[in-house]
Amino acid sequence: MDNIAGTRARLTWAVNLAVLALVLLWTLPTAGLLISSFRDRDQIAASGWWTALAPSERAEQFRAAPPSAAVEASGAWVIEGNLLAGRGGEIRAFGINVNRPAEFPPGATATHPQGQRITVAADGAYSIVHDAQPTGTTGQRIFALTLTPPRFTFENYRTVLFSEGIGQSFLNTMTVTIPATVIPILVAAFAAYALAWMEFPGRALIIAAIVGLLVVPLQMALIPLLQLHNSIGIGKAYLGIWLAHTGFGLPLAIYLLRNYMAGLPREIIESARVDGATDFQIFLRIILPLSFPALASFAIFQFLWVWNDLLVATVFLGNNEEQLVMTGRLRELLGSKGGEWEILAASAFVSIAVPLVVFFTMQKYLVRGLLAGSVKGG
Amino acid sequence: MEQLFWAAFTMVAGVFGCVLYFWASNFLLDAAWPPRGPRAGANITRANAIRPWLFLFPALAVLVIYLVYPVFNSMWLSLHDSTGRRFVGAANWGWLVEDAKFRESMRNNLLWLVVVPAAATLFGLAAAALTDRLRWGNLAKSLIFMPMAISFIGAAVIWKFIYDYRAEGQEQIGLLNAIVVASGGAPAAWITVPFWNNFFLMAILVWIQTGFAMVILSAALRGIPEETIEAAILDGAGPWQVFWKIKVPQIWGTIAVVWTTVTILVLKVFDIVLAMTNGQWGSQVLANLMFDWMFRGFDYGRASSVAMVIMLLVTPIMVWNIRNARAEMR
């Protein structure tokens, strides 16, 4: 249609800018946390993540080596060292009075009221020259305006994976997700085949009931099922949550698969029947392979849903070390480490990394499933 | 690792169990009424009447136990006391009407119901319409769609960082407060400001759901017949008019589907509120209120009545969906 009306250059610009704004709005929140997960605690607390790529300027306070470190050299006592030892960066200005923390440029010599002369170079090296041997136990206070180059670290990830329990939770989430994704597919595929290609009384009613069950709120099921699990002895265990996720995922699975299977060409199935194939053979040899796209769509849905679920896991699993899933752990960390963003950011990214990979590699099937699930049926 | 091994083992066992069930039941059926011999015709008819139920049985059993039974059980529980043993009639419902937190939840849920589906659909429509005209449109779509893969709790962490608050005068590390301070305003702890904090929580769900709306609406927009648009352009309609007067009216059905899907999700929203405010500062919603009474109040009667309210709110959509599905099958 553009070729008919001709596209005006200004309009194209406006569209480009509008989309750019939308994309920024939708990616910046995630990007902010991702960048923060590679910064250390002090950096996160001192400056916004958007400054992470620029060197950061900060007013800091240092303490020089104690008087006992003074070395006698040509009639004077000298204490030497480096303020920026082990971290790099640059001194922009320094001072020895708390009220004038950036009084001197680097390389200048400040004279203390008690007589010692203090020099700080741009690279952080300092020397304090006393006329007599200094006494006391604490080192000289030096104030400085420092410029720290951008710095990134994997330390946060090491911390959360090995000492905050995220590693264990990752395993727990895998344990929940794999069976809870595979089992409903199989159960649903048989049912969907029956609903799509077999004639029997009550078929329409069952399909209508499944459409209805699609929207039943999870909240309805929590208390009755928890009581049921307790009374039949499953309690809070993996078996219970696998069954629960199977139950909650089945309506969508049956619905998606039935819609897809009902759209397969009738001739293939009829000719197989004429050749004497049983329904079981038709299902295994013809329907199942042909339905691969729909199976993949549902598998992705169910995988994302189970991996990201918090409610079902909180209700049907305990919160001990062997059962706490990643979403549950993240919630706990939000409560107990509310201000420790380096821990929260790294934990959050460990938990969303797998869904993001699945999302970007299988987007085609996800979109297809969404379209089949909501446009066709409503 | 051992745990993962068990998970894999269960999965394989479960899959084999399922296959074994279907195979064995079919085998037995054919053995009982063999499709050959003198009575082959009658046998085939009888076996074919039973076979669908063999295929359906596991699915129906799970559905009935995990979805149908709980609905009725919840109804029953909502008429009983906190332990579920003593019948109390409508006492829980009376309590609901009086309870301040419940009223707050209802008010907030209604706000969510209006704002989130409207905003998600509108943003989705805008994103769909705009990206369709661009060369890098597919990349843009992917990026806007991405939050869909992020868990609500992960999204809560991401946005809590955006809303982070430091006392005035300190360096703000939350993006929102940094922008506010840079443009001369005073920083605030956004998620603790009663009433308005609801909107800051809603923003998170809108952020997650816009991609969904965009994907569906974009497919619908592409399905519009070219002729109608060409005709409109030949008649002198500008891009704005073409969009609102020609395209949008043709996809009303899809917009309705997106709207109702997001609506159902909104009614069940729980994780975001739990993680951000846990219902404090006037931001409680029904699903979190239900969770509160279940896990902190241990009052199954009251929790079940809150769940029933959610169910009642979903029911009109359920009926509408079923009617649509039936109409389509005819």
PDB file of C-alpha atoms in Angstrom, chain A residues 93-246:
ATOM      1  CA  ALA A  93      42.467  16.377  43.189  1.00  0.00           C
ATOM      2  CA  PHE A  94      43.283  15.825  46.834  1.00  0.00           C
ATOM      3  CA  GLY A  95      43.175  17.551  50.167  1.00  0.00           C
ATOM      4  CA  ILE A  96      44.045  16.993  53.816  1.00  0.00           C
ATOM      5  CA  ASN A  97      41.274  19.021  55.378  1.00  0.00           C
ATOM      6  CA  VAL A  98      37.774  17.569  55.502  1.00  0.00           C
ATOM      7  CA  ASN A  99      36.331  20.976  54.641  1.00  0.00           C
ATOM      8  CA  ARG A 100      38.522  21.351  51.538  1.00  0.00           C
ATOM      9  CA  PRO A 101      38.749  17.781  50.203  1.00  0.00           C
ATOM     10  CA  ALA A 102      39.878  18.815  46.695  1.00  0.00           C
ATOM     11  CA  GLU A 103      42.203  21.667  47.515  1.00  0.00           C
ATOM     12  CA  PHE A 104      45.320  20.586  45.599  1.00  0.00           C
ATOM     13  CA  PRO A 105      45.898  19.297  42.066  1.00  0.00           C
ATOM     14  CA  PRO A 106      47.768  15.984  41.772  1.00  0.00           C
ATOM     15  CA  GLY A 107      51.544  16.410  42.126  1.00  0.00           C
ATOM     16  CA  ALA A 108      51.213  19.470  44.377  1.00  0.00           C
ATOM     17  CA  THR A 109      52.545  19.451  47.907  1.00  0.00           C
ATOM     18  CA  ALA A 110      50.255  20.150  50.824  1.00  0.00           C
ATOM     19  CA  THR A 111      51.735  21.281  54.102  1.00  0.00           C
ATOM     20  CA  HIS A 112      50.055  19.966  57.213  1.00  0.00           C
ATOM     21  CA  PRO A 113      49.616  22.373  60.169  1.00  0.00           C
ATOM     22  CA  GLN A 114      51.966  20.058  62.130  1.00  0.00           C
ATOM     23  CA  GLY A 115      54.727  20.464  59.565  1.00  0.00           C
ATOM     24  CA  GLN A 116      54.729  17.299  57.452  1.00  0.00           C
ATOM     25  CA  ARG A 117      54.528  17.764  53.679  1.00  0.00           C
ATOM     26  CA  ILE A 118      52.135  15.553  51.683  1.00  0.00           C
ATOM     27  CA  THR A 119      52.332  14.912  47.943  1.00  0.00           C
ATOM     28  CA  VAL A 120      49.887  12.791  45.954  1.00  0.00           C
ATOM     29  CA  ALA A 121      50.580  11.980  42.307  1.00  0.00           C
ATOM     30  CA  ALA A 122      47.894  11.404  39.671  1.00  0.00           C
ATOM     31  CA  ASP A 123      48.442   7.650  39.784  1.00  0.00           C
ATOM     32  CA  GLY A 124      47.723   7.584  43.511  1.00  0.00           C
ATOM     33  CA  ALA A 125      51.339   7.343  44.756  1.00  0.00           C
ATOM     34  CA  TYR A 126      51.806   9.486  47.848  1.00  0.00           C
ATOM     35  CA  SER A 127      54.701  10.470  50.038  1.00  0.00           C
ATOM     36  CA  ILE A 128      54.544  12.104  53.466  1.00  0.00           C
ATOM     37  CA  VAL A 129      57.753  13.744  54.570  1.00  0.00           C
ATOM     38  CA  HIS A 130      58.301  14.403  58.293  1.00  0.00           C
ATOM     39  CA  ASP A 131      61.272  16.356  59.693  1.00  0.00           C
ATOM     40  CA  ALA A 132      61.403  14.111  62.750  1.00  0.00           C
ATOM     41  CA  GLN A 133      60.386  10.519  63.353  1.00  0.00           C
ATOM     42  CA  PRO A 134      56.534  10.549  63.480  1.00  0.00           C
ATOM     43  CA  THR A 135      54.688   9.039  66.432  1.00  0.00           C
ATOM     44  CA  GLY A 136      51.176   7.776  66.961  1.00  0.00           C
ATOM     45  CA  THR A 137      49.298   4.770  65.625  1.00  0.00           C
ATOM     46  CA  THR A 138      46.929   6.012  62.925  1.00  0.00           C
ATOM     47  CA  GLY A 139      47.882   7.079  59.440  1.00  0.00           C
ATOM     48  CA  GLN A 140      47.317  10.457  57.874  1.00  0.00           C
ATOM     49  CA  ARG A 141      43.839  11.080  56.459  1.00  0.00           C
ATOM     50  CA  ILE A 142      43.852  12.045  52.777  1.00  0.00           C
ATOM     51  CA  PHE A 143      40.779  13.149  50.857  1.00  0.00           C
ATOM     52  CA  ALA A 144      40.696  12.721  47.109  1.00  0.00           C
ATOM     53  CA  LEU A 145      38.509  13.074  44.080  1.00  0.00           C
ATOM     54  CA  THR A 146      39.073   9.834  42.189  1.00  0.00           C
ATOM     55  CA  LEU A 147      38.258   8.821  38.653  1.00  0.00           C
ATOM     56  CA  THR A 148      37.573   5.096  38.382  1.00  0.00           C
ATOM     57  CA  PRO A 149      37.524   3.447  34.940  1.00  0.00           C
ATOM     58  CA  PRO A 150      34.541   1.232  34.046  1.00  0.00           C
ATOM     59  CA  ARG A 151      34.948  -2.130  35.628  1.00  0.00           C
ATOM     60  CA  PHE A 152      32.909  -5.304  35.306  1.00  0.00           C
ATOM     61  CA  THR A 153      33.005  -8.472  37.317  1.00  0.00           C
ATOM     62  CA  PHE A 154      31.591 -12.002  37.361  1.00  0.00           C
ATOM     63  CA  GLU A 155      31.956 -12.088  41.127  1.00  0.00           C
ATOM     64  CA  ASN A 156      28.207 -11.607  41.725  1.00  0.00           C
ATOM     65  CA  TYR A 157      27.365 -14.650  39.646  1.00  0.00           C
ATOM     66  CA  ARG A 158      29.924 -16.726  41.507  1.00  0.00           C
ATOM     67  CA  THR A 159      28.413 -15.604  44.803  1.00  0.00           C
ATOM     68  CA  VAL A 160      24.798 -16.365  43.942  1.00  0.00           C
ATOM     69  CA  LEU A 161      25.484 -19.684  42.227  1.00  0.00           C
ATOM     70  CA  PHE A 162      27.621 -21.170  44.952  1.00  0.00           C
ATOM     71  CA  SER A 163      26.765 -19.474  48.230  1.00  0.00           C
ATOM     72  CA  GLU A 164      23.275 -18.038  47.922  1.00  0.00           C
ATOM     73  CA  GLY A 165      21.683 -21.330  46.906  1.00  0.00           C
ATOM     74  CA  ILE A 166      20.687 -20.257  43.398  1.00  0.00           C
ATOM     75  CA  GLY A 167      22.649 -23.175  41.953  1.00  0.00           C
ATOM     76  CA  GLN A 168      20.620 -25.672  43.951  1.00  0.00           C
ATOM     77  CA  SER A 169      17.398 -23.864  43.079  1.00  0.00           C
ATOM     78  CA  PHE A 170      18.327 -24.041  39.408  1.00  0.00           C
ATOM     79  CA  LEU A 171      18.452 -27.836  39.727  1.00  0.00           C
ATOM     80  CA  ASN A 172      15.145 -27.846  41.580  1.00  0.00           C
ATOM     81  CA  THR A 173      13.491 -25.797  38.867  1.00  0.00           C
ATOM     82  CA  MET A 174      14.831 -28.198  36.226  1.00  0.00           C
ATOM     83  CA  THR A 175      13.456 -31.092  38.253  1.00  0.00           C
ATOM     84  CA  VAL A 176      10.023 -29.504  38.289  1.00  0.00           C
ATOM     85  CA  THR A 177      10.015 -28.323  34.695  1.00  0.00           C
ATOM     86  CA  ILE A 178      11.140 -31.268  32.591  1.00  0.00           C
ATOM     87  CA  PRO A 179       8.485 -33.837  33.564  1.00  0.00           C
ATOM     88  CA  ALA A 180       5.814 -31.150  33.950  1.00  0.00           C
ATOM     89  CA  THR A 181       6.380 -30.215  30.307  1.00  0.00           C
ATOM     90  CA  VAL A 182       6.619 -33.670  28.744  1.00  0.00           C
ATOM     91  CA  ILE A 183       3.855 -35.600  30.516  1.00  0.00           C
ATOM     92  CA  PRO A 184       0.901 -33.315  29.643  1.00  0.00           C
ATOM     93  CA  ILE A 185       1.892 -33.330  25.966  1.00  0.00           C
ATOM     94  CA  LEU A 186       1.493 -37.063  25.680  1.00  0.00           C
ATOM     95  CA  VAL A 187      -1.759 -37.246  27.611  1.00  0.00           C
ATOM     96  CA  ALA A 188      -3.192 -34.308  25.689  1.00  0.00           C
ATOM     97  CA  ALA A 189      -2.161 -35.619  22.276  1.00  0.00           C
ATOM     98  CA  PHE A 190      -4.231 -38.794  22.636  1.00  0.00           C
ATOM     99  CA  ALA A 191      -7.226 -36.871  23.927  1.00  0.00           C
ATOM    100  CA  ALA A 192      -6.915 -34.279  21.162  1.00  0.00           C
ATOM    101  CA  TYR A 193      -6.847 -37.016  18.537  1.00  0.00           C
ATOM    102  CA  ALA A 194     -10.006 -38.560  19.947  1.00  0.00           C
ATOM    103  CA  LEU A 195     -11.725 -35.174  19.999  1.00  0.00           C
ATOM    104  CA  ALA A 196     -10.630 -34.297  16.482  1.00  0.00           C
ATOM    105  CA  TRP A 197     -11.002 -37.538  14.532  1.00  0.00           C
ATOM    106  CA  MET A 198     -13.219 -40.004  16.369  1.00  0.00           C
ATOM    107  CA  GLU A 199     -16.985 -39.956  16.381  1.00  0.00           C
ATOM    108  CA  PHE A 200     -18.711 -40.527  19.689  1.00  0.00           C
ATOM    109  CA  PRO A 201     -21.646 -39.073  21.587  1.00  0.00           C
ATOM    110  CA  GLY A 202     -20.778 -36.181  23.908  1.00  0.00           C
ATOM    111  CA  ARG A 203     -17.792 -35.013  21.893  1.00  0.00           C
ATOM    112  CA  ALA A 204     -19.053 -31.451  21.414  1.00  0.00           C
ATOM    113  CA  LEU A 205     -19.854 -31.236  25.102  1.00  0.00           C
ATOM    114  CA  ILE A 206     -16.359 -32.268  26.128  1.00  0.00           C
ATOM    115  CA  ILE A 207     -14.803 -29.746  23.759  1.00  0.00           C
ATOM    116  CA  ALA A 208     -17.004 -26.993  25.193  1.00  0.00           C
ATOM    117  CA  ALA A 209     -16.066 -28.037  28.719  1.00  0.00           C
ATOM    118  CA  ILE A 210     -12.361 -27.844  27.854  1.00  0.00           C
ATOM    119  CA  VAL A 211     -12.785 -24.345  26.421  1.00  0.00           C
ATOM    120  CA  GLY A 212     -14.481 -23.438  29.694  1.00  0.00           C
ATOM    121  CA  LEU A 213     -11.729 -24.980  31.809  1.00  0.00           C
ATOM    122  CA  LEU A 214      -9.142 -22.863  29.941  1.00  0.00           C
ATOM    123  CA  VAL A 215      -9.965 -19.863  32.097  1.00  0.00           C
ATOM    124  CA  VAL A 216     -10.635 -21.452  35.499  1.00  0.00           C
ATOM    125  CA  PRO A 217      -8.486 -19.450  37.916  1.00  0.00           C
ATOM    126  CA  LEU A 218      -5.698 -21.382  39.558  1.00  0.00           C
ATOM    127  CA  GLN A 219      -6.754 -19.934  42.906  1.00  0.00           C
ATOM    128  CA  MET A 220      -9.797 -22.212  42.912  1.00  0.00           C
ATOM    129  CA  ALA A 221      -7.663 -25.309  42.856  1.00  0.00           C
ATOM    130  CA  LEU A 222      -5.085 -24.510  45.514  1.00  0.00           C
ATOM    131  CA  ILE A 223      -6.820 -25.408  48.767  1.00  0.00           C
ATOM    132  CA  PRO A 224      -8.801 -28.444  47.567  1.00  0.00           C
ATOM    133  CA  LEU A 225      -5.738 -29.960  45.882  1.00  0.00           C
ATOM    134  CA  LEU A 226      -3.425 -29.268  48.787  1.00  0.00           C
ATOM    135  CA  GLN A 227      -5.873 -31.094  51.037  1.00  0.00           C
ATOM    136  CA  LEU A 228      -6.215 -33.889  48.495  1.00  0.00           C
ATOM    137  CA  HIS A 229      -2.441 -34.309  48.200  1.00  0.00           C
ATOM    138  CA  ASN A 230      -2.099 -34.405  51.961  1.00  0.00           C
ATOM    139  CA  SER A 231      -4.866 -36.936  52.405  1.00  0.00           C
ATOM    140  CA  ILE A 232      -3.572 -39.390  49.796  1.00  0.00           C
ATOM    141  CA  GLY A 233      -0.029 -39.115  51.102  1.00  0.00           C
ATOM    142  CA  ILE A 234       1.720 -37.195  48.308  1.00  0.00           C
ATOM    143  CA  GLY A 235       2.100 -34.160  50.537  1.00  0.00           C
ATOM    144  CA  LYS A 236       4.548 -31.552  49.319  1.00  0.00           C
ATOM    145  CA  ALA A 237       6.677 -33.451  46.860  1.00  0.00           C
ATOM    146  CA  TYR A 238       7.742 -33.348  43.229  1.00  0.00           C
ATOM    147  CA  LEU A 239       5.124 -35.890  42.211  1.00  0.00           C
ATOM    148  CA  GLY A 240       2.396 -33.541  43.416  1.00  0.00           C
ATOM    149  CA  ILE A 241       3.661 -30.538  41.502  1.00  0.00           C
ATOM    150  CA  TRP A 242       4.154 -32.573  38.311  1.00  0.00           C
ATOM    151  CA  LEU A 243       0.543 -33.715  38.516  1.00  0.00           C
ATOM    152  CA  ALA A 244      -0.683 -30.214  39.342  1.00  0.00           C
ATOM    153  CA  HIS A 245       1.125 -28.635  36.401  1.00  0.00           C
ATOM    154  CA  THR A 246      -0.160 -31.428  34.160  1.00  0.00           C
TER     155      THR A 246
END
